[in-house]
mmCIF file of C-alpha atoms in Angstrom:
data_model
loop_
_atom_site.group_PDB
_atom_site.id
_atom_site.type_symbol
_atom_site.label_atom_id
_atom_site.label_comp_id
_atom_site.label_asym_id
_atom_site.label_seq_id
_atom_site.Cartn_x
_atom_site.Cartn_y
_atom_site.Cartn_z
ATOM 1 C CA UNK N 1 28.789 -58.830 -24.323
ATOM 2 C CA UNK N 2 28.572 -55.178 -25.903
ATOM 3 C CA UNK N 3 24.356 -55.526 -25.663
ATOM 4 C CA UNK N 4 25.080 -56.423 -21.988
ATOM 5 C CA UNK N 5 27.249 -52.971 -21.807
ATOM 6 C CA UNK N 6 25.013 -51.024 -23.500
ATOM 7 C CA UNK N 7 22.198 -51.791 -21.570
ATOM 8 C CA UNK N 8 23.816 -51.304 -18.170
ATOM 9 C CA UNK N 9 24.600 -47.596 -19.554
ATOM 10 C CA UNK N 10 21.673 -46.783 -20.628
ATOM 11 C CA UNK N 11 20.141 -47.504 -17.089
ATOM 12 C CA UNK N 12 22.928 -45.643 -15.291
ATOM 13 C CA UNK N 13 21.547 -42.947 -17.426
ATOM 14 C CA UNK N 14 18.174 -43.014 -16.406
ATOM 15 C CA UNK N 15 19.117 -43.144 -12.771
ATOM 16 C CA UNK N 16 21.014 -40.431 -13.119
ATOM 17 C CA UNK N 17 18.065 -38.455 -14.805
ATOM 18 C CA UNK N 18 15.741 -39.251 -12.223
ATOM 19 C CA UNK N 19 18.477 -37.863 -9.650
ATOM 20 C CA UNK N 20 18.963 -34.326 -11.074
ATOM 21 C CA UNK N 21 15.122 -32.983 -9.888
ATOM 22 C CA UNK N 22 15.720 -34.427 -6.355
ATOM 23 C CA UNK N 23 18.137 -31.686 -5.741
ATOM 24 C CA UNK N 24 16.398 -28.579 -5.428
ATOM 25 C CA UNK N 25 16.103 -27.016 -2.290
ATOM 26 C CA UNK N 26 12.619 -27.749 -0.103
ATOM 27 C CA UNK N 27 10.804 -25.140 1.891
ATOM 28 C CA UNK N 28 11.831 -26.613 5.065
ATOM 29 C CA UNK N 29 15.768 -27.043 3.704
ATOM 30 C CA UNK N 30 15.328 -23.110 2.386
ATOM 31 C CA UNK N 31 14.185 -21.922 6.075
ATOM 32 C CA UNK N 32 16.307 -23.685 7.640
ATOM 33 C CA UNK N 33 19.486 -21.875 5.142
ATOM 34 C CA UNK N 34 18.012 -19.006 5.855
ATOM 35 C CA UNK N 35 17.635 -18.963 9.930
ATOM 36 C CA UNK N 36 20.978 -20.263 9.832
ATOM 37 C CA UNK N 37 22.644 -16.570 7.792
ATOM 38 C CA UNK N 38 20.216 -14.377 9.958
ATOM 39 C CA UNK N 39 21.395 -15.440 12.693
ATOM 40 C CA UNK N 40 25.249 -15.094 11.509
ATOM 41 C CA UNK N 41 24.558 -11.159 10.822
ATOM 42 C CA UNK N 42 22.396 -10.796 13.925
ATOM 43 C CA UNK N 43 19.015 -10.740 12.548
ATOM 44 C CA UNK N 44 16.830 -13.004 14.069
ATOM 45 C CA UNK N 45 14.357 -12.425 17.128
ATOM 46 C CA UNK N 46 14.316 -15.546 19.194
ATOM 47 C CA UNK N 47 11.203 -16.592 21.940
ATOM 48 C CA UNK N 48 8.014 -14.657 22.177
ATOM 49 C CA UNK N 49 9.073 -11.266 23.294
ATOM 50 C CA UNK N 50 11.514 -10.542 21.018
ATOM 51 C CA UNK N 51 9.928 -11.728 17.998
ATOM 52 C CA UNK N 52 6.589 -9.948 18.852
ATOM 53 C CA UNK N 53 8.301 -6.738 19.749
ATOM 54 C CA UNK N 54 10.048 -7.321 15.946
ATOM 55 C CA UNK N 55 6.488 -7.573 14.441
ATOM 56 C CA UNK N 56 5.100 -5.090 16.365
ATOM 57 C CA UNK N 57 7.757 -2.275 14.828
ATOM 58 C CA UNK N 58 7.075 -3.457 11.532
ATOM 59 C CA UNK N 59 11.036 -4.887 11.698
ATOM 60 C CA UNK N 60 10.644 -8.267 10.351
ATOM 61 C CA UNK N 61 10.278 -9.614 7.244
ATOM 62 C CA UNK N 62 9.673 -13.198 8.335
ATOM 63 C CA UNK N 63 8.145 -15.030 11.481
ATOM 64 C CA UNK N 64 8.457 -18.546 12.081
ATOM 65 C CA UNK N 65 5.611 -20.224 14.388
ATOM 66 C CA UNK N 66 5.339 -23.401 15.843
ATOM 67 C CA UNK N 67 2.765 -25.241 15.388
ATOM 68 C CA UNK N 68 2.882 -27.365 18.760
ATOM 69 C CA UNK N 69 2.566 -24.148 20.520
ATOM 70 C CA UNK N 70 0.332 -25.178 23.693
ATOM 71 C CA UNK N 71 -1.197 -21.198 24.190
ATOM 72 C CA UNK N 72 -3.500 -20.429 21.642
ATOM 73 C CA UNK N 73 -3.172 -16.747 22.339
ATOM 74 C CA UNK N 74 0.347 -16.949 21.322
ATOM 75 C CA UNK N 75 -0.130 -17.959 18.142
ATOM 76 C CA UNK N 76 -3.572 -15.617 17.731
ATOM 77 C CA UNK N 77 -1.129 -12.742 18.809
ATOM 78 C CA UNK N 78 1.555 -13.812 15.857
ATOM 79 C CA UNK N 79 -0.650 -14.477 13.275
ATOM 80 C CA UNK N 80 -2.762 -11.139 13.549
ATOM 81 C CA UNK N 81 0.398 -8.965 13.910
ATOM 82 C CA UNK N 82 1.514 -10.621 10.861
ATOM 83 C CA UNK N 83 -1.558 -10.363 8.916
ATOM 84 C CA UNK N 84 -2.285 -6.764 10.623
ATOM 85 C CA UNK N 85 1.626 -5.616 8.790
ATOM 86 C CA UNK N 86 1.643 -7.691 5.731
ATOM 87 C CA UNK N 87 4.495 -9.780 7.065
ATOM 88 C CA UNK N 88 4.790 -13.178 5.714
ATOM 89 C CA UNK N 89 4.450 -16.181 8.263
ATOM 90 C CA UNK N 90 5.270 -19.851 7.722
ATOM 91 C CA UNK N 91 4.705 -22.877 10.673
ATOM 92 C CA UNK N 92 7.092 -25.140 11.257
ATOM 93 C CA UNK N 93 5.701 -28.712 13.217
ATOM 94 C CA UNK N 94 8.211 -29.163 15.950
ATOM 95 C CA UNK N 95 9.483 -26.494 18.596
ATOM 96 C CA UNK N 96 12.775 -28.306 19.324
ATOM 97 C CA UNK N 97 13.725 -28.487 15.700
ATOM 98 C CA UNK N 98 13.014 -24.445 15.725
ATOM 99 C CA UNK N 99 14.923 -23.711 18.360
ATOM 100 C CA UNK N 100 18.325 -25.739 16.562
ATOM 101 C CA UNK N 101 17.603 -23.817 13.766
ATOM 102 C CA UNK N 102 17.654 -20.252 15.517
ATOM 103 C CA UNK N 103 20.933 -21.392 17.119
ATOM 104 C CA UNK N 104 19.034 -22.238 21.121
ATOM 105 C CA UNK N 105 21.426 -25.603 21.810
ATOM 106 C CA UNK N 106 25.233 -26.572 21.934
ATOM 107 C CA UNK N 107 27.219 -27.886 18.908
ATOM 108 C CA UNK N 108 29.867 -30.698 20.464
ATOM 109 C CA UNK N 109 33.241 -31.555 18.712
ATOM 110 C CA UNK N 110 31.238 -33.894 16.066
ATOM 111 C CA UNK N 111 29.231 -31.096 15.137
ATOM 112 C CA UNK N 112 25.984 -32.493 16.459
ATOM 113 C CA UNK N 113 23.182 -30.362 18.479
ATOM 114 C CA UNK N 114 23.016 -31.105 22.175
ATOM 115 C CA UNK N 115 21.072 -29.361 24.362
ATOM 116 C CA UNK N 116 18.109 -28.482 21.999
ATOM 117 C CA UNK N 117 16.017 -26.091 23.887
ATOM 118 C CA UNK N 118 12.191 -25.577 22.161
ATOM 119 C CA UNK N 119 11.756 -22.299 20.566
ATOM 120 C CA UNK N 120 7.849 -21.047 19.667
ATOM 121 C CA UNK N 121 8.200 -17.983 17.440
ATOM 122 C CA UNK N 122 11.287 -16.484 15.437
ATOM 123 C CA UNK N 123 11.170 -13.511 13.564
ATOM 124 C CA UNK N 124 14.172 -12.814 10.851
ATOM 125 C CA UNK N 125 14.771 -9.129 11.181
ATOM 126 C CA UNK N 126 17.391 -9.098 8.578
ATOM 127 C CA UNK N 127 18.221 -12.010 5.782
ATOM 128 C CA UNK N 128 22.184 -11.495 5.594
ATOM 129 C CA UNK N 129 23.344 -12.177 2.334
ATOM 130 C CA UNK N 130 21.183 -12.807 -0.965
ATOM 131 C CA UNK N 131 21.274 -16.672 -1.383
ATOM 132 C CA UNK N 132 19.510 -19.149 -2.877
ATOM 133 C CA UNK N 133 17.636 -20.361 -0.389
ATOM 134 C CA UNK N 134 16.133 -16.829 0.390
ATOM 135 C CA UNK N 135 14.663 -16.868 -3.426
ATOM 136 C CA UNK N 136 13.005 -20.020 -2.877
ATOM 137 C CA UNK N 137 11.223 -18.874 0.327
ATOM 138 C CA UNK N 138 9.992 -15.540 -1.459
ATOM 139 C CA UNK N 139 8.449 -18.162 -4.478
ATOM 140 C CA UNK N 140 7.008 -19.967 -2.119
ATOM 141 C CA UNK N 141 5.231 -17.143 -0.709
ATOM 142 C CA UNK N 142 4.594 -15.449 -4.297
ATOM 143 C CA UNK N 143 2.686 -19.020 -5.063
ATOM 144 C CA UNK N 144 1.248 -19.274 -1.770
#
């Protein structure tokens, strides 16, 4: 019976190994982190207007895009203002999941979002706090 134990151990082990890399923080989990502390200290630029008039004064120092975006001249106008003031952009693939990030629904007693509305562009006009999740963004755009 003690070969039986030891063997059962060692594979807990190796589960547990192959665990530990799973938990870093994705791209997607980092912007999300960080939409959610800009808008806490007021720093995001929600819809179209705002976020352009944020790019245009050289404010941000992130947009957001959405790819499903049905005018092409929206995201022509995003993408050269970002490239025009060195501003780094990242697309996200669905509008509604935007717009729960940037805060555009309800939160009910559970604490799930009702009343998603779609959101095209965000622009983060100031981070918050220095977290985590803000350093893994930057990498990603140091490697991109």
């Amino acid at each position: 019976m003690s070969d039986e134990e030891q063997v059962i151990i060692e594979q807990e082990v190796e589960v547990a190994a192959e665990t530990a890399p799973a938990g870093q923080m994705t791209v997607e989990d980092a912007l999300q982190e960080v939409l959610r502390r800009a808008l806490v200290h007021d720093g995001l630029a929600r819809g179209l207007k705002e976020a352009v008039k944020a790019l245009d004064r050289r404010q941000a120092h992130l947009a957001v895009l959405c790819e499903t975006c049905t005018e092409s001249e929206y995201i022509k106008l995003v993408e050269a203002l970002c490239a025009e003031h060195n501003i780094n952009l990242i697309k996200v693939s669905d509008a509604k999941k935007l717009g729960e990030w940037a805060g555009l629904c309800k939160i009910d007693r559970e604490g799930n979002a009702r009343k998603v509305v779609g959101c095209s562009c965000v622009a983060v006009t100031d981070f918050g706090e220095e977290s985590e999740a803000m350093n893994v963004l930057l990498d990603y755009f140091k490697t991109r």
